Amino acid sequence: MDISHLFEDLELDTPVRRVLLSKATDDELMAITEAMAIGLSVDEMQRVKDHFKEENRDPFDIELEALGQAWSEHCCYKSSKYFMKKSFIGVEAPQNLVLGEDAGVVEFDDEHVYCVGLESHNHPSAIGPYGGSATGVGGIVRDVLCMGSQPIAVIDPLFFGPLDTPIGDVPDGTNHPKFIYSGVVAGIRDYGNRIGIPTVAGMVNFHPGYTGNPLVNVGCVGIGRKEHVIHSRVGGPGEIYILAGGRTGRDGIHGVTFASADLSADSEEKDRGSVQLGDPITKEPLIHSCLEMNEKGLLRGMKDLGGGGLSCVSGEMALDGGAGAVIHLDRIPLKEKGLAPWEIWVSESQERMMVSVLPKDVDAVLHIFKKWDVEAVVIGDVVEGKRVKALWKGETILDLDLEFFTAGPEYCRIYESRKVDRSVPDTPFEQLDRTELEGTLLSLLASPNICSKEPVFRTYDHEVRGRTVVKPAVGLPFTPGPSDAAVIKPLEDSNKGLAISADVNPYFCEIDPYRGTLSAMEESMRNIVAIGAYPHSVTDCLNFGNPEKPDRLGDFEQACEAIGDFAKHFTIPVVSGNVSLYNESDIGKVPPTPTIMMIGLMDDVHNATTSDLKKEGNIIYLLGRTSEEMGGSAFYRHMEAECSCVPNVDLDLSQKISEAIFEMNLEGQLSAVHDLSEGGLAIAISEMCIGGHIGVDINIRRIGSFSEDEGIPLRNDVKLFSESNSRYLIEVPVQLALKVEDCLSRHEAPYEKLGTVRDEGLRITDGEDVLMDIPVEVLDHQWRNGLTSIMEGSE
Amino acid sequence: MKAEQVKVCILRMEGTNCEQETYDAFKRLGASPEFVHLKQLEGRDTNEGENRSLEDFHILMFPGGFSAGDYIRAGAIFAARLKASIKDDMVKFIEDGKAVGGFCNGFQIMVELGILPAFDSTMIEHPDAVLHANDSGTFECRPTLLKHVNKGKCVWTTKLDEGELRLIPSAHAEGKFMLPHGSQEKEDALYQRLFDEDRIVFRYADTEGDTDAAYPFNPNGSRFNIAGLTNDKGNVFGMMPHPERVFFRNTHPDWLRNRIGPSEGDGRSVFESVIEYVMENF
């Protein structure tokens, strides 16, 4: 369709066009949004047309670009907001939430706050894994920084297709998972390490559903003094806008519109320019300078330029502060000549920060930026009224009503929540004999989702800043085991600790989004509780498929419900979060992936307990209830058996057990604690043996025979590999056994004494039958080299 | 001199990022550290009162990090800027017997500057050693066990006994110490000088103390497992691992295995040694 008659060039020394919406038919409206690649629907374009009719004029191209960006799914959550409000936004909790803007700000102690955010950088990482993941780190660090807090930890949950996917199974135009995995890890390594913030936790998960669309979620935690918390809004009219940091370029144009559509075979080619480029050595001094001027009280407002660029930031900061703004686009420092004004306005170039300052403080602010060699320029003024204007050499080329501009549409699209039939009988198979059980355990230990992630986290500096008291690896320094959570001691003069954990099991979520999400919440909490902390807040990153398809949105709705039910029961607030939709490619949608990041607090880091076994003779107990809920389990996947019954969470039981663990940790009664997750009891006890380089002798006969399950004995493979929630293994010195049993009984927490730590291999019996007896060196070898052998062995 | 009179210049530029924990280590022992940006020594873009001179300090500290992104060669840009602006001040500082130290990127900067190993003068024009890319080809953050092998020359480790093992973590991509001088004979002779002149301070070791131990005990492939060096005078000292990260026991990787232990970490004595050296000599 020829729509050239609908564009009128302005007589300026830079390309600006007037778009004659008033003369356009509905078909032509659609053709305009496609030609300009602004991603608005015909209804939305109609709304824009009506608005400008009221203003008695036609819009400039830069105004349509601004609206396309502000009203994208990524910026205004138009499909997801309804469900989140309904389920978990504003859960009542005693935690003192200071504010929730770019990141959640929560009370840490009387004088300090911690600040937390989690974001996705999925589509950019699919196209440019190295740059995509690096800018993901950069973006979330800026979100935390712009609340006035010092970033102290980076967390990175990552999801890829299997590393051994045959080349032929990778869709056209898509990179191989091995390439994406290597690039993403290297991007986080090179960016995170260079800015000097430790990468302390995360997860790496492999599932065929991520082959066409990997997920890169990145979280950041910061710490600051209460009086230094700064808003992402201006103080009021009369202030001056200063833009600092990186220059503006063509990288990241239409980044948010790109994030708000499915990936396709030509994404690689077409969307390359949507991927931003990061520069850690601009970022590092930007962190120092922003914190320094904030501490000196020179700033009235601060906001980072992420998805949405200058356009969203200058408008939102002003509106939230009850004002308007005038921006001089010709003053913006550019990476290259020849950018059209609309490109400058919507570019998502990295490493940029906007600050609003009083006129008297402008020189002091510019001096601090200069000291750190950070480029900074005065680009505009905060003014009375609720409009944002952009000028080019004095000529107005954008003049938007801020309320219209920022009030993106909100939809309750049609959704269909799936009905999971949990009574479908399992695929039947014979009980395994001892050789088969031992072989299964060793295969699972080396499998990609269970094996050690050391090849990943060793390349991240997880100790810079010198405050990581529990690291990703625990136990013997040179043959460590896995840690349930990381613990940071953020303050010099206090032993108070902050525990961080991130989790989700996509294999549960794809079968049953509600139970899967509930399990993700509980697993994150188990990690926090196991390490000795109490859960304090939640941040989520909800990665789902195309919300315009009712079944995808139904999964999303179920996940939101589960988060809400859990958060309400435990009164743990959801303090910030991110939604990433349209995670689909030519081979379909990703599994529903609600990544949960939980923050726990502990009054004294010296109460932390790690998962590695400590001492021969100590007693091993299993806490919680084991049931036959094998859906999505690592064992059933290994056996190629199917089951629709995913582990449920008994919220009351979960609470009783976690409170008991917390109390025993506080009393210093536990030598080791480890939660049971993927691979169940057999994997958890193996990991404890590996970390301590010591064995155990345990008998699993009585598992499943306590409480209401009495009478129907569980199969021994179920006892070994069930992934029922709310379970932990604890190691207790003999002399404290009575106290521990008393505490567990008092909390009505079910427990079973399994056996003792011994100076030989892992021996598991069921009554008289020996199920396994494996030297610790063999367990260690399988687990530690799993990822390396997959990387080296694949095509 | 009292500890609080010991003035420490914690030098930084863009990309320096272990300065806070290095500062904290000196502060905890009662010394007076100050963050100084390179520009404050250069006198560039500074206001009145912001300029600093090296002679005001007793200890010059190069913290770890990725100065200028390490984009050319680790430490190269920082070293070039220092040489261009305050070369003479630095030579005088060293020849006056004041202490210069660097960890990780700091060590890389010192080698690039030519103040380590600096075989034949205080600061040589072209570096006589290199910290090359790790054998693994990537950045690695891992615990390393160091054997203190210095017989008394290095003023930064006087509080450590010869032969003592310390668990001090490493985190770098370019830490393989090499002396590339064209021929094997020349190189061997230079290594021999390092041993003969008591210039080697720390060597990577395994749990038995074996200094021939291979990866992962030797994280980068350095010949003779060299982890830290001093100059001929013993006042200039660089090491790849990070003592500032283990000032307290609670940042050791295995501290929760034994709850009733000392609260001091294995890196603390490095700071105690140099502060005591300054207190006794200035």
mmCIF file of C-alpha atoms in Angstrom, chain A residues 228-459:
data_model
loop_
_atom_site.group_PDB
_atom_site.id
_atom_site.type_symbol
_atom_site.label_atom_id
_atom_site.label_comp_id
_atom_site.label_asym_id
_atom_site.label_seq_id
_atom_site.Cartn_x
_atom_site.Cartn_y
_atom_site.Cartn_z
ATOM 1 C CA HIS A 228 19.880 8.546 50.702
ATOM 2 C CA VAL A 229 16.903 6.867 49.041
ATOM 3 C CA ILE A 230 16.088 8.986 46.033
ATOM 4 C CA HIS A 231 12.971 9.044 43.889
ATOM 5 C CA SER A 232 12.781 8.460 40.153
ATOM 6 C CA ARG A 233 10.994 11.785 39.794
ATOM 7 C CA VAL A 234 11.779 15.475 39.713
ATOM 8 C CA GLY A 235 11.376 17.668 42.764
ATOM 9 C CA GLY A 236 9.406 20.316 40.868
ATOM 10 C CA PRO A 237 9.459 23.062 38.211
ATOM 11 C CA GLY A 238 12.627 25.118 37.927
ATOM 12 C CA GLU A 239 14.969 22.163 38.151
ATOM 13 C CA ILE A 240 17.500 21.290 35.482
ATOM 14 C CA TYR A 241 17.805 17.976 33.660
ATOM 15 C CA ILE A 242 21.352 16.645 33.239
ATOM 16 C CA LEU A 243 21.997 13.603 31.069
ATOM 17 C CA ALA A 244 25.152 11.688 31.992
ATOM 18 C CA GLY A 245 27.092 8.623 30.934
ATOM 19 C CA GLY A 246 27.231 6.975 27.536
ATOM 20 C CA ARG A 247 26.457 8.721 24.292
ATOM 21 C CA THR A 248 23.253 8.134 22.367
ATOM 22 C CA GLY A 249 23.388 6.018 19.239
ATOM 23 C CA ARG A 250 21.395 3.815 16.919
ATOM 24 C CA ASP A 251 21.851 0.720 19.076
ATOM 25 C CA GLY A 252 18.702 -0.269 20.849
ATOM 26 C CA ILE A 253 16.243 1.485 18.548
ATOM 27 C CA HIS A 254 12.868 -0.231 18.903
ATOM 28 C CA GLY A 255 14.287 -2.482 21.611
ATOM 29 C CA VAL A 256 11.054 -2.597 23.586
ATOM 30 C CA THR A 257 8.874 -3.171 20.538
ATOM 31 C CA PHE A 258 11.227 -6.004 19.636
ATOM 32 C CA ALA A 259 10.786 -7.397 23.145
ATOM 33 C CA SER A 260 7.030 -7.230 22.686
ATOM 34 C CA ALA A 261 6.745 -9.561 19.669
ATOM 35 C CA ASP A 262 7.585 -13.215 18.961
ATOM 36 C CA LEU A 263 11.001 -14.129 17.607
ATOM 37 C CA SER A 264 11.036 -15.352 14.012
ATOM 38 C CA ALA A 265 13.396 -16.713 11.392
ATOM 39 C CA ASP A 266 14.377 -13.237 10.205
ATOM 40 C CA SER A 267 14.839 -11.784 13.718
ATOM 41 C CA GLU A 268 18.581 -12.362 13.525
ATOM 42 C CA GLU A 269 18.809 -10.119 10.450
ATOM 43 C CA LYS A 270 16.013 -7.649 11.061
ATOM 44 C CA ASP A 271 16.370 -6.934 14.769
ATOM 45 C CA ARG A 272 20.127 -6.734 15.117
ATOM 46 C CA GLY A 273 19.924 -2.964 15.625
ATOM 47 C CA SER A 274 17.541 -3.466 18.546
ATOM 48 C CA VAL A 275 20.302 -4.988 20.664
ATOM 49 C CA GLN A 276 22.046 -2.395 22.805
ATOM 50 C CA LEU A 277 25.779 -2.367 23.396
ATOM 51 C CA GLY A 278 27.145 -2.207 26.917
ATOM 52 C CA ASP A 279 30.246 -0.442 28.180
ATOM 53 C CA PRO A 280 31.232 -1.410 31.714
ATOM 54 C CA ILE A 281 34.025 1.130 31.856
ATOM 55 C CA THR A 282 31.556 3.936 31.399
ATOM 56 C CA LYS A 283 29.253 2.322 33.928
ATOM 57 C CA GLU A 284 31.771 1.830 36.709
ATOM 58 C CA PRO A 285 32.583 5.562 37.154
ATOM 59 C CA LEU A 286 28.897 6.358 36.605
ATOM 60 C CA ILE A 287 28.140 4.295 39.719
ATOM 61 C CA HIS A 288 30.788 6.142 41.757
ATOM 62 C CA SER A 289 29.762 9.580 40.595
ATOM 63 C CA CYS A 290 25.999 9.102 41.060
ATOM 64 C CA LEU A 291 26.451 7.731 44.566
ATOM 65 C CA GLU A 292 28.857 10.537 45.473
ATOM 66 C CA MET A 293 26.548 13.360 44.366
ATOM 67 C CA ASN A 294 23.535 11.673 45.939
ATOM 68 C CA GLU A 295 25.340 11.392 49.271
ATOM 69 C CA LYS A 296 26.243 15.078 49.025
ATOM 70 C CA GLY A 297 22.545 15.879 48.611
ATOM 71 C CA LEU A 298 22.992 17.415 45.164
ATOM 72 C CA LEU A 299 20.224 15.453 43.436
ATOM 73 C CA ARG A 300 16.451 15.934 43.498
ATOM 74 C CA GLY A 301 15.634 12.980 41.257
ATOM 75 C CA MET A 302 17.473 10.263 39.389
ATOM 76 C CA LYS A 303 16.338 7.673 36.843
ATOM 77 C CA ASP A 304 18.201 5.380 34.516
ATOM 78 C CA LEU A 305 17.557 5.244 30.800
ATOM 79 C CA GLY A 306 16.638 1.663 30.052
ATOM 80 C CA GLY A 307 13.916 0.355 27.765
ATOM 81 C CA GLY A 308 12.111 3.504 26.727
ATOM 82 C CA GLY A 309 15.101 5.811 26.513
ATOM 83 C CA LEU A 310 15.047 9.567 26.868
ATOM 84 C CA SER A 311 11.415 9.679 25.821
ATOM 85 C CA CYS A 312 9.978 7.690 28.714
ATOM 86 C CA VAL A 313 12.413 9.014 31.303
ATOM 87 C CA SER A 314 12.016 12.733 30.699
ATOM 88 C CA GLY A 315 8.249 12.406 30.619
ATOM 89 C CA GLU A 316 7.741 10.033 33.552
ATOM 90 C CA MET A 317 10.181 11.809 35.861
ATOM 91 C CA ALA A 318 8.393 15.100 35.263
ATOM 92 C CA LEU A 319 4.837 13.780 35.527
ATOM 93 C CA ASP A 320 5.558 11.842 38.736
ATOM 94 C CA GLY A 321 6.920 15.057 40.216
ATOM 95 C CA GLY A 322 3.798 16.972 39.142
ATOM 96 C CA ALA A 323 5.549 18.909 36.400
ATOM 97 C CA GLY A 324 6.347 19.044 32.702
ATOM 98 C CA ALA A 325 9.620 19.174 30.795
ATOM 99 C CA VAL A 326 11.364 20.822 27.879
ATOM 100 C CA ILE A 327 14.244 18.926 26.271
ATOM 101 C CA HIS A 328 16.723 20.265 23.724
ATOM 102 C CA LEU A 329 17.390 17.337 21.431
ATOM 103 C CA ASP A 330 20.218 19.064 19.587
ATOM 104 C CA ARG A 331 22.241 19.075 22.833
ATOM 105 C CA ILE A 332 22.341 15.291 23.302
ATOM 106 C CA PRO A 333 25.863 13.901 22.775
ATOM 107 C CA LEU A 334 25.745 11.369 19.941
ATOM 108 C CA LYS A 335 27.831 8.334 19.060
ATOM 109 C CA GLU A 336 27.544 9.120 15.350
ATOM 110 C CA LYS A 337 26.299 11.956 13.186
ATOM 111 C CA GLY A 338 23.029 11.916 11.333
ATOM 112 C CA LEU A 339 20.574 10.488 13.849
ATOM 113 C CA ALA A 340 17.044 11.682 13.192
ATOM 114 C CA PRO A 341 15.430 13.390 16.201
ATOM 115 C CA TRP A 342 13.048 10.479 16.691
ATOM 116 C CA GLU A 343 16.018 8.099 16.893
ATOM 117 C CA ILE A 344 17.668 10.249 19.562
ATOM 118 C CA TRP A 345 14.373 10.391 21.459
ATOM 119 C CA VAL A 346 13.678 6.635 21.594
ATOM 120 C CA SER A 347 17.222 5.172 21.467
ATOM 121 C CA GLU A 348 17.891 2.697 24.272
ATOM 122 C CA SER A 349 21.674 3.169 24.263
ATOM 123 C CA GLN A 350 23.181 1.926 27.508
ATOM 124 C CA GLU A 351 25.005 3.506 30.411
ATOM 125 C CA ARG A 352 22.882 6.660 30.551
ATOM 126 C CA MET A 353 21.453 8.294 33.664
ATOM 127 C CA MET A 354 19.206 11.328 34.010
ATOM 128 C CA VAL A 355 19.438 13.510 37.090
ATOM 129 C CA SER A 356 17.282 16.450 38.070
ATOM 130 C CA VAL A 357 19.063 19.155 40.064
ATOM 131 C CA LEU A 358 18.459 22.644 41.406
ATOM 132 C CA PRO A 359 20.079 25.393 39.283
ATOM 133 C CA LYS A 360 22.535 26.233 42.097
ATOM 134 C CA ASP A 361 23.879 22.672 42.120
ATOM 135 C CA VAL A 362 24.461 22.285 38.388
ATOM 136 C CA ASP A 363 28.150 23.228 38.523
ATOM 137 C CA ALA A 364 28.885 20.930 41.460
ATOM 138 C CA VAL A 365 27.192 18.016 39.705
ATOM 139 C CA LEU A 366 28.996 18.625 36.423
ATOM 140 C CA HIS A 367 32.303 18.820 38.300
ATOM 141 C CA ILE A 368 31.821 15.429 39.924
ATOM 142 C CA PHE A 369 30.954 13.853 36.584
ATOM 143 C CA LYS A 370 34.010 15.506 35.055
ATOM 144 C CA LYS A 371 36.246 14.204 37.834
ATOM 145 C CA TRP A 372 35.184 10.697 36.907
ATOM 146 C CA ASP A 373 35.461 11.430 33.173
ATOM 147 C CA VAL A 374 31.754 10.819 32.762
ATOM 148 C CA GLU A 375 30.279 12.937 29.978
ATOM 149 C CA ALA A 376 27.356 15.022 31.242
ATOM 150 C CA VAL A 377 25.345 17.839 29.676
ATOM 151 C CA VAL A 378 22.442 20.054 30.641
ATOM 152 C CA ILE A 379 19.684 19.016 28.262
ATOM 153 C CA GLY A 380 16.537 20.695 29.480
ATOM 154 C CA ASP A 381 14.325 22.169 32.148
ATOM 155 C CA VAL A 382 11.563 21.013 34.406
ATOM 156 C CA VAL A 383 8.595 23.330 33.858
ATOM 157 C CA GLU A 384 5.057 23.990 35.068
ATOM 158 C CA GLY A 385 2.233 22.120 33.381
ATOM 159 C CA LYS A 386 1.826 18.531 32.344
ATOM 160 C CA ARG A 387 3.347 18.448 28.883
ATOM 161 C CA VAL A 388 6.672 17.270 27.605
ATOM 162 C CA LYS A 389 8.222 19.216 24.745
ATOM 163 C CA ALA A 390 11.220 18.357 22.617
ATOM 164 C CA LEU A 391 12.926 21.108 20.673
ATOM 165 C CA TRP A 392 15.359 20.982 17.780
ATOM 166 C CA LYS A 393 17.338 24.247 17.655
ATOM 167 C CA GLY A 394 14.428 26.049 19.231
ATOM 168 C CA GLU A 395 11.774 24.493 16.985
ATOM 169 C CA THR A 396 9.127 22.384 18.778
ATOM 170 C CA ILE A 397 8.976 18.924 17.211
ATOM 171 C CA LEU A 398 7.205 17.126 20.030
ATOM 172 C CA ASP A 399 4.570 18.418 22.388
ATOM 173 C CA LEU A 400 2.717 15.672 24.228
ATOM 174 C CA ASP A 401 0.136 15.686 26.955
ATOM 175 C CA LEU A 402 1.917 13.631 29.624
ATOM 176 C CA GLU A 403 -1.211 12.042 30.980
ATOM 177 C CA PHE A 404 -2.179 10.759 27.545
ATOM 178 C CA PHE A 405 1.409 9.778 26.781
ATOM 179 C CA THR A 406 1.975 7.728 29.929
ATOM 180 C CA ALA A 407 -1.521 6.263 30.286
ATOM 181 C CA GLY A 408 -0.895 3.214 28.150
ATOM 182 C CA PRO A 409 -3.779 0.870 27.412
ATOM 183 C CA GLU A 410 -4.578 -1.896 29.884
ATOM 184 C CA TYR A 411 -6.231 -5.081 28.679
ATOM 185 C CA CYS A 412 -7.894 -8.039 30.220
ATOM 186 C CA ARG A 413 -7.354 -10.278 27.242
ATOM 187 C CA ILE A 414 -9.150 -13.583 26.877
ATOM 188 C CA TYR A 415 -7.417 -16.346 28.796
ATOM 189 C CA GLU A 416 -7.962 -20.046 29.248
ATOM 190 C CA SER A 417 -6.492 -21.627 32.348
ATOM 191 C CA ARG A 418 -5.711 -25.255 31.769
ATOM 192 C CA LYS A 419 -7.333 -28.017 33.767
ATOM 193 C CA VAL A 420 -4.607 -30.331 34.929
ATOM 194 C CA ASP A 421 -5.903 -33.881 35.384
ATOM 195 C CA ARG A 422 -3.616 -35.056 38.166
ATOM 196 C CA SER A 423 -5.205 -38.508 38.350
ATOM 197 C CA VAL A 424 -3.755 -39.782 35.059
ATOM 198 C CA PRO A 425 -1.911 -42.953 36.099
ATOM 199 C CA ASP A 426 1.871 -42.960 35.778
ATOM 200 C CA THR A 427 3.585 -44.808 32.991
ATOM 201 C CA PRO A 428 4.251 -48.181 34.619
ATOM 202 C CA PHE A 429 7.792 -49.560 34.807
ATOM 203 C CA GLU A 430 9.582 -52.218 36.850
ATOM 204 C CA GLN A 431 11.413 -51.413 40.073
ATOM 205 C CA LEU A 432 15.129 -50.998 39.445
ATOM 206 C CA ASP A 433 17.739 -53.329 40.927
ATOM 207 C CA ARG A 434 20.852 -52.135 42.762
ATOM 208 C CA THR A 435 23.038 -51.774 39.641
ATOM 209 C CA GLU A 436 20.310 -49.817 37.872
ATOM 210 C CA LEU A 437 19.694 -47.567 40.880
ATOM 211 C CA GLU A 438 23.384 -46.792 41.241
ATOM 212 C CA GLY A 439 23.630 -46.148 37.492
ATOM 213 C CA THR A 440 20.590 -43.864 37.614
ATOM 214 C CA LEU A 441 21.997 -41.808 40.474
ATOM 215 C CA LEU A 442 25.323 -41.383 38.677
ATOM 216 C CA SER A 443 23.592 -40.363 35.428
ATOM 217 C CA LEU A 444 21.422 -37.856 37.240
ATOM 218 C CA LEU A 445 24.433 -36.389 39.075
ATOM 219 C CA ALA A 446 26.059 -35.703 35.707
ATOM 220 C CA SER A 447 22.856 -34.482 34.019
ATOM 221 C CA PRO A 448 22.888 -30.837 32.913
ATOM 222 C CA ASN A 449 20.268 -29.532 35.331
ATOM 223 C CA ILE A 450 21.748 -31.215 38.405
ATOM 224 C CA CYS A 451 25.524 -31.241 37.851
ATOM 225 C CA SER A 452 27.872 -28.647 39.291
ATOM 226 C CA LYS A 453 27.669 -25.202 37.680
ATOM 227 C CA GLU A 454 31.271 -24.488 38.643
ATOM 228 C CA PRO A 455 32.355 -23.921 35.009
ATOM 229 C CA VAL A 456 29.881 -21.019 35.029
ATOM 230 C CA PHE A 457 30.249 -19.396 38.440
ATOM 231 C CA ARG A 458 34.042 -19.681 38.608
ATOM 232 C CA THR A 459 34.189 -17.251 35.691
#
